[in-house]
mmCIF file of C-alpha atoms in Angstrom:
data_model
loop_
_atom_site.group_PDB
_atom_site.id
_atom_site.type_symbol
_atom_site.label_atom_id
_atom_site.label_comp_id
_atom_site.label_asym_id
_atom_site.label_seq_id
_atom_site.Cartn_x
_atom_site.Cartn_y
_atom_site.Cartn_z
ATOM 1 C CA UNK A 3 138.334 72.974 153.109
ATOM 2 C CA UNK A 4 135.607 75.649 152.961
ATOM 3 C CA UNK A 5 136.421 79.028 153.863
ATOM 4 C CA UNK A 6 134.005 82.018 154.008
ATOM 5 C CA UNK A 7 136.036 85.420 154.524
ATOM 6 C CA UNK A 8 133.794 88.223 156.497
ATOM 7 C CA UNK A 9 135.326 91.557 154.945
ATOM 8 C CA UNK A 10 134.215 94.866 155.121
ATOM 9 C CA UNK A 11 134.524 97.828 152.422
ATOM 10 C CA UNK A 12 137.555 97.380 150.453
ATOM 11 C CA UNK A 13 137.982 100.977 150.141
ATOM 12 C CA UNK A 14 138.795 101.311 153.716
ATOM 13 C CA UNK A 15 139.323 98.360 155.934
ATOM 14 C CA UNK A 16 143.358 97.349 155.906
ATOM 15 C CA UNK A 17 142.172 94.694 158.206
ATOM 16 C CA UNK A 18 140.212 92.762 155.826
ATOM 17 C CA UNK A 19 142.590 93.632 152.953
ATOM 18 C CA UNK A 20 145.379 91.138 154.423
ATOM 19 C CA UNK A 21 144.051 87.869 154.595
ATOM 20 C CA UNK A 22 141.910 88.409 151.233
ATOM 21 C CA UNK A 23 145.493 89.314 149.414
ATOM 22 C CA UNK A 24 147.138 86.243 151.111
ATOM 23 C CA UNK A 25 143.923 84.204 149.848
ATOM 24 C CA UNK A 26 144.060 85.457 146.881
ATOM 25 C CA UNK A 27 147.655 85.370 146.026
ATOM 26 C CA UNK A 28 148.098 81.479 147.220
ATOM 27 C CA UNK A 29 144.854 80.350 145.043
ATOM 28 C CA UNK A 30 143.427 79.260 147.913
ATOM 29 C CA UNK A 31 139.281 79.164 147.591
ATOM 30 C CA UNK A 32 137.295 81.321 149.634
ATOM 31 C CA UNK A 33 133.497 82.558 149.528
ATOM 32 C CA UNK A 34 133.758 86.142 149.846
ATOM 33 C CA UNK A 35 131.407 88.029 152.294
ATOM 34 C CA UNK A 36 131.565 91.981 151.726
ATOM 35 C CA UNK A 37 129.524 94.002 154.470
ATOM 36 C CA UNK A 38 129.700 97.407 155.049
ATOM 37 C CA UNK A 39 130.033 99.753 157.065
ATOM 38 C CA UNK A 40 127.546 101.938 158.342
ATOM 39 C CA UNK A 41 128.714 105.455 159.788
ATOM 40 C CA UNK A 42 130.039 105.417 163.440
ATOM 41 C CA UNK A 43 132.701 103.142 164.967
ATOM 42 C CA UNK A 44 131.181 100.279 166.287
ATOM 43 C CA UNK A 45 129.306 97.769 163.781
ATOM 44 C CA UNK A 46 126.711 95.740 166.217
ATOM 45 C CA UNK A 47 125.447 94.191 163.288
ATOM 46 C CA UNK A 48 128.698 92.934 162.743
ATOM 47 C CA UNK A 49 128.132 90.281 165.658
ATOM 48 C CA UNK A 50 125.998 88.047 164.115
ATOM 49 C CA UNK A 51 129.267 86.439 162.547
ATOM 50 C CA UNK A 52 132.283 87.698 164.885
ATOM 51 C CA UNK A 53 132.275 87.479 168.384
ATOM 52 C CA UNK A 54 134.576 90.652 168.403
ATOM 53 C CA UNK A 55 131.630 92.202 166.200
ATOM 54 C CA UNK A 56 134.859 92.954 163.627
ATOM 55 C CA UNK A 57 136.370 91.935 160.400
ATOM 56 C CA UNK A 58 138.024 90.469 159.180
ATOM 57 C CA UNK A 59 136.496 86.942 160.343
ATOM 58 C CA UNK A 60 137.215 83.771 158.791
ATOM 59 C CA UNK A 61 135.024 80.910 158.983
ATOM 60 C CA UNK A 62 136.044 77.042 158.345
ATOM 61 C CA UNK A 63 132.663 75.339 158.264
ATOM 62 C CA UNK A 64 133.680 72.059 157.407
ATOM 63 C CA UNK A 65 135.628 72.100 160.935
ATOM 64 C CA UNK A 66 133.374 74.176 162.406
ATOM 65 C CA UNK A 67 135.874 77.218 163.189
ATOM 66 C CA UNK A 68 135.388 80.673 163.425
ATOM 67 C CA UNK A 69 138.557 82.911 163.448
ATOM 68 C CA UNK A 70 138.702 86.546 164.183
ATOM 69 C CA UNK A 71 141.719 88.332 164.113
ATOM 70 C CA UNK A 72 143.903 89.379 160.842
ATOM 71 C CA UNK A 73 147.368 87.538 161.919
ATOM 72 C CA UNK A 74 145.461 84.408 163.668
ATOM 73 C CA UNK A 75 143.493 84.076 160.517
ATOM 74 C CA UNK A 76 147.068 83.919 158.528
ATOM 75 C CA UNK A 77 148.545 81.611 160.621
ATOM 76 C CA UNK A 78 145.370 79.205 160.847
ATOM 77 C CA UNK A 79 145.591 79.499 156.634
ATOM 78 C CA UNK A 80 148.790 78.203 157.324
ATOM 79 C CA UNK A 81 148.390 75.048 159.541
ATOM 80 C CA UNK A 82 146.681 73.832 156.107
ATOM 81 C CA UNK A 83 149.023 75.611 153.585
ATOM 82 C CA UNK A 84 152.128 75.920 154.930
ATOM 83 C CA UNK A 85 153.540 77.712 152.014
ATOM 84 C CA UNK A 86 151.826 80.755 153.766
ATOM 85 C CA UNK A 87 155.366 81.322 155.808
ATOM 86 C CA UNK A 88 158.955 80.962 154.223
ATOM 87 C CA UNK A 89 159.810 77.434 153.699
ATOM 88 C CA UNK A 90 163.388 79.046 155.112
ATOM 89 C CA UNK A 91 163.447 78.680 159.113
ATOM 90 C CA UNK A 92 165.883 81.850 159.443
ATOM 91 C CA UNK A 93 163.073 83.922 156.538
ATOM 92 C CA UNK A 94 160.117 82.097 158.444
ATOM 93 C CA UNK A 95 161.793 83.676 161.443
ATOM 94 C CA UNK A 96 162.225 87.479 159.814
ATOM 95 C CA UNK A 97 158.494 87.055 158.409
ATOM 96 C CA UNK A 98 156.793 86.286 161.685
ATOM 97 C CA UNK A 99 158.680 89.194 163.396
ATOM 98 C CA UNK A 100 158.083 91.866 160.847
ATOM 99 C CA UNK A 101 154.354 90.523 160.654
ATOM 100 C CA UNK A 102 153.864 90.811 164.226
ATOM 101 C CA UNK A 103 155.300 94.236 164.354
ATOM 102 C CA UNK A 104 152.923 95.540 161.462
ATOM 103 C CA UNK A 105 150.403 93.568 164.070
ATOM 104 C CA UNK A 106 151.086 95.416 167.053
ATOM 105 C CA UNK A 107 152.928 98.783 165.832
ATOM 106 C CA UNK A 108 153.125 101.759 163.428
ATOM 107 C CA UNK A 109 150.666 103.641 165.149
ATOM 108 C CA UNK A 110 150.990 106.637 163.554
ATOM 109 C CA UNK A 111 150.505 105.588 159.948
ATOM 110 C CA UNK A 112 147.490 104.325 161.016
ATOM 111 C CA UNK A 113 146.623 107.523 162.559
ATOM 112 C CA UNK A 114 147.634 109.657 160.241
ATOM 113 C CA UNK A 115 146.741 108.023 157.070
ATOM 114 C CA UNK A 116 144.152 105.728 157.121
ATOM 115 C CA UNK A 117 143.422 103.798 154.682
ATOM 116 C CA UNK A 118 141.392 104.775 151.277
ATOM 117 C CA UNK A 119 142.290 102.820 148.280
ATOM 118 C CA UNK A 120 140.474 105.323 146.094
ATOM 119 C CA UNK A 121 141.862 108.993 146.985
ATOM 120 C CA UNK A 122 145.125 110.680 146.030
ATOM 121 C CA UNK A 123 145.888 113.103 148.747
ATOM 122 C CA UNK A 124 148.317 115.618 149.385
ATOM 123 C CA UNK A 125 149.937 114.494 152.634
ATOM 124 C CA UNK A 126 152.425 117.816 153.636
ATOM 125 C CA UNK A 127 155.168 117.895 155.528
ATOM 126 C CA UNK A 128 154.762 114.292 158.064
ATOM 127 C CA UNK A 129 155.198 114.447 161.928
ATOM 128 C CA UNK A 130 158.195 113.658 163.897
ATOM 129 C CA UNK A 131 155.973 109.779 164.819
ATOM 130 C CA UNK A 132 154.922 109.324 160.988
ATOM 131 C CA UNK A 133 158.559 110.015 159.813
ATOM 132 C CA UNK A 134 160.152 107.436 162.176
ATOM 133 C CA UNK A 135 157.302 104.892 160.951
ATOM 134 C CA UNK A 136 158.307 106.100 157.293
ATOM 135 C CA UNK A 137 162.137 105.135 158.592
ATOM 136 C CA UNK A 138 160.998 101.799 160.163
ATOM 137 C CA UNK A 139 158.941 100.490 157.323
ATOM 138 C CA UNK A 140 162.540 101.898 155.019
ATOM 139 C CA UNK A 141 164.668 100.000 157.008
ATOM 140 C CA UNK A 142 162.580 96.662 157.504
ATOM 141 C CA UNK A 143 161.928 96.503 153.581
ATOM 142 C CA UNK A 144 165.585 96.627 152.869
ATOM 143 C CA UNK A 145 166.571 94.550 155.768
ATOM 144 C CA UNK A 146 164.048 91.475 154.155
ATOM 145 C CA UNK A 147 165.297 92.109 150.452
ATOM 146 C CA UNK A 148 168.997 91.926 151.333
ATOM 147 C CA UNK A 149 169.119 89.014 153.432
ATOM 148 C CA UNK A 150 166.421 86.917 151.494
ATOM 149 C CA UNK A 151 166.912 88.077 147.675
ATOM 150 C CA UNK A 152 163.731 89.130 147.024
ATOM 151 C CA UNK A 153 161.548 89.441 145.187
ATOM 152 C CA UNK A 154 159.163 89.711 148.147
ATOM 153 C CA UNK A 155 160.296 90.483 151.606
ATOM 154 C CA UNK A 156 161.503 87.132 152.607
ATOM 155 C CA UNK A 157 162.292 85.792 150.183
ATOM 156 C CA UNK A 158 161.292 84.442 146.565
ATOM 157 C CA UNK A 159 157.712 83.391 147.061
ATOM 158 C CA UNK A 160 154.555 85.757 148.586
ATOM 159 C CA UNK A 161 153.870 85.000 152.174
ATOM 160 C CA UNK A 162 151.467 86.298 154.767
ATOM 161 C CA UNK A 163 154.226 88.991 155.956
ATOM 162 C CA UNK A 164 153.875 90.534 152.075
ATOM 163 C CA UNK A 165 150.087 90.189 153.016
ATOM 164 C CA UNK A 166 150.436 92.259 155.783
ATOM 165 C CA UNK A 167 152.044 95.207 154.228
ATOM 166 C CA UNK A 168 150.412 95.203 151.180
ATOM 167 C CA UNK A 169 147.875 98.123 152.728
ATOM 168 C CA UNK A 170 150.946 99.999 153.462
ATOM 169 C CA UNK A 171 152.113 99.851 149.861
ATOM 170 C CA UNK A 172 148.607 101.195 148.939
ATOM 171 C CA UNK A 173 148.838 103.910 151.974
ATOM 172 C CA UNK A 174 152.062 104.841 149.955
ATOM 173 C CA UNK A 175 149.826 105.151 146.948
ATOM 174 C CA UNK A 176 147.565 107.229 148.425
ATOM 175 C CA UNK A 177 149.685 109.822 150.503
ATOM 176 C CA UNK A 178 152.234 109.784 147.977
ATOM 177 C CA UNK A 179 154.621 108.641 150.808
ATOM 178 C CA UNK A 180 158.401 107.542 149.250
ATOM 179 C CA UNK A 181 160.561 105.532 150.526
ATOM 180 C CA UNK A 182 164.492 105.274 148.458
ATOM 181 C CA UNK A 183 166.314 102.125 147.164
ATOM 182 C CA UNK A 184 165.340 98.523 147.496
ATOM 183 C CA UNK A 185 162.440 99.467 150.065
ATOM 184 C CA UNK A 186 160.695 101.777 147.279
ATOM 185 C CA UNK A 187 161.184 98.920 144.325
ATOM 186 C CA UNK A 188 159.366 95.948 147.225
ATOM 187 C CA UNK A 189 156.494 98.721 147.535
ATOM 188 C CA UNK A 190 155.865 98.992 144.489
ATOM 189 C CA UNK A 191 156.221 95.586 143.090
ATOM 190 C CA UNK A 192 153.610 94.964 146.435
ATOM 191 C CA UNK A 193 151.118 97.507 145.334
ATOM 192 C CA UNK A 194 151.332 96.065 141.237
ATOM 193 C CA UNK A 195 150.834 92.295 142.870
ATOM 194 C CA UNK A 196 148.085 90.822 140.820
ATOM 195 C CA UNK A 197 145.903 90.040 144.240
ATOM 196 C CA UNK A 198 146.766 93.414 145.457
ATOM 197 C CA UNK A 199 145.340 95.423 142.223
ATOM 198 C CA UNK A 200 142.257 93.061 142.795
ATOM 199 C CA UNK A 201 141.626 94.511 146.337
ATOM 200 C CA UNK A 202 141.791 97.994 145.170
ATOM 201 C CA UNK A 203 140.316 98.116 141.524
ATOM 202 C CA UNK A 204 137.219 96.390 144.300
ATOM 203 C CA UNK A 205 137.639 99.329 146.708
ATOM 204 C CA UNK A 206 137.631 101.814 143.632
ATOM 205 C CA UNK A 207 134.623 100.449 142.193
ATOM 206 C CA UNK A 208 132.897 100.498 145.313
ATOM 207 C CA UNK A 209 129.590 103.107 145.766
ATOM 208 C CA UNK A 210 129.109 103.315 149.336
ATOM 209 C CA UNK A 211 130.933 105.273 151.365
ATOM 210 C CA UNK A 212 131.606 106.196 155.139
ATOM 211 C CA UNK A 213 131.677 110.108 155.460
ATOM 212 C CA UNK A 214 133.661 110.055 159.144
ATOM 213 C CA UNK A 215 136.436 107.860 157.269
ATOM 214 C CA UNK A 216 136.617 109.987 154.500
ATOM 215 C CA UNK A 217 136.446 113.226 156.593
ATOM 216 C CA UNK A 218 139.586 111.673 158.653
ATOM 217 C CA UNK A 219 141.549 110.483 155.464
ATOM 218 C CA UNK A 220 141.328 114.115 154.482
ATOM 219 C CA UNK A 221 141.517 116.356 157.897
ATOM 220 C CA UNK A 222 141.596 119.343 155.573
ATOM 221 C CA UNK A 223 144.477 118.669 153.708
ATOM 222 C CA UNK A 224 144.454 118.641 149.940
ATOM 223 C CA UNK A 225 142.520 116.151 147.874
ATOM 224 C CA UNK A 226 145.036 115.540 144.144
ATOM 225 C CA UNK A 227 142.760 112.878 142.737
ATOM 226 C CA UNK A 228 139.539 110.649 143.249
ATOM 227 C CA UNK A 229 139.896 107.426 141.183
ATOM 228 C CA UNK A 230 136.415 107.012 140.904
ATOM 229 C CA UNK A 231 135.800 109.970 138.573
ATOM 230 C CA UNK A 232 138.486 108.535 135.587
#
């Protein structure tokens, strides 16, 4: 099997960051193909190998597949390595809803922090939306770690549902967002996952940057720490 994984900058793009950890963290082999992004929303560039001009986008040359979506990338990974999803069929069930809903929801973490593996940032007092995602993601994590065991959120080994929260571990990080009991020990044994650290140790030791991104990660609140100075 020969993948090639079309990412961009791993300071910013949660996207990319969630099949590249699930890659990463199963030892599956992968050519890496960083491209970054240039200021303004849409990428055009980004066309010549994704037909939604987006990334992530996985391609499977050896089958002649191109895939373009975060989650359908995941579960494609998985038709080959099923040990992507919980072997358990009530934890496979848990994992594919609480995937799909970091899919499809939490719109206001994503609006309100995005993502910037790099900064430390003083986030103030959260909105009435962010607080109920900050509830939600409490109340999923603890749901997972009670009724599978942990270590991971369903169950004992890291799946693609781990993979997709691992940027909201290092959105914690970043916002200094807590969460209390068993969901604050998952996101931060998430955010210290050897694959994890990889992604953002890469994002900190990035050069380029996207001012707009920044400029939003910020909206004039106060900036603790930047990780690339240390």
């Amino acid at each position: 099997m020969t993948y090639s994984l079309f990412i961009g900058n791993k300071r910013y793009s949660s996207w990319s960051m969630r099949p590249w950890v699930l890659l990463k963290a199963l030892n599956i082999p992968f050519e890496e193909k960083l491209n970054l992004f240039k200021p303004g929303i849409r990428q055009p560039e980004f066309l010549a190998f994704s037909p939604s001009g987006k990334v992530p986008c996985l391609h499977d040359s050896e089958n002649s597949i191109v895939v373009w979506d975060s989650l359908a990338i995941c579960e494609y990974i998985a038709e080959t390595y099923p040990e992507a999803w919980p072997k358990d069929v009530a934890a496979r069930a848990f994992a594919r809803c609480a995937a799909a809903e970091m899919h499809s929801g939490f719109n206001a973490i994503r609006d309100e922090c995005s993502m910037v593996v790099a900064l430390r940032i003083e986030l103030g007092e959260p909105s009435e939306a962010l607080q109920r995602d900050i509830d939600r993601f409490t109340a999923l994590f603890e749901e997972g770690i009670e009724k599978f065991g942990g270590p991971w959120l369903a169950g004992e080994k890291f799946t693609i549902v781990d993979a997709m929260y691992a940027p909201i571990a290092s959105r914690f990080k970043t916002y200094g967002i807590e969460v209390s009991g068993k969901a604050r020990g998952y996101a931060e044994r998430l955010f210290e996952h050897d694959a994890v650290q990889e992604w953002v140790k890469g994002g900190i030791a990035e050069t380029s940057r996207e001012p707009m991104h920044e400029e939003d990660c910020l909206r004039g609140r106060k900036l603790l720490k930047d990780l690339t100075k240390e």
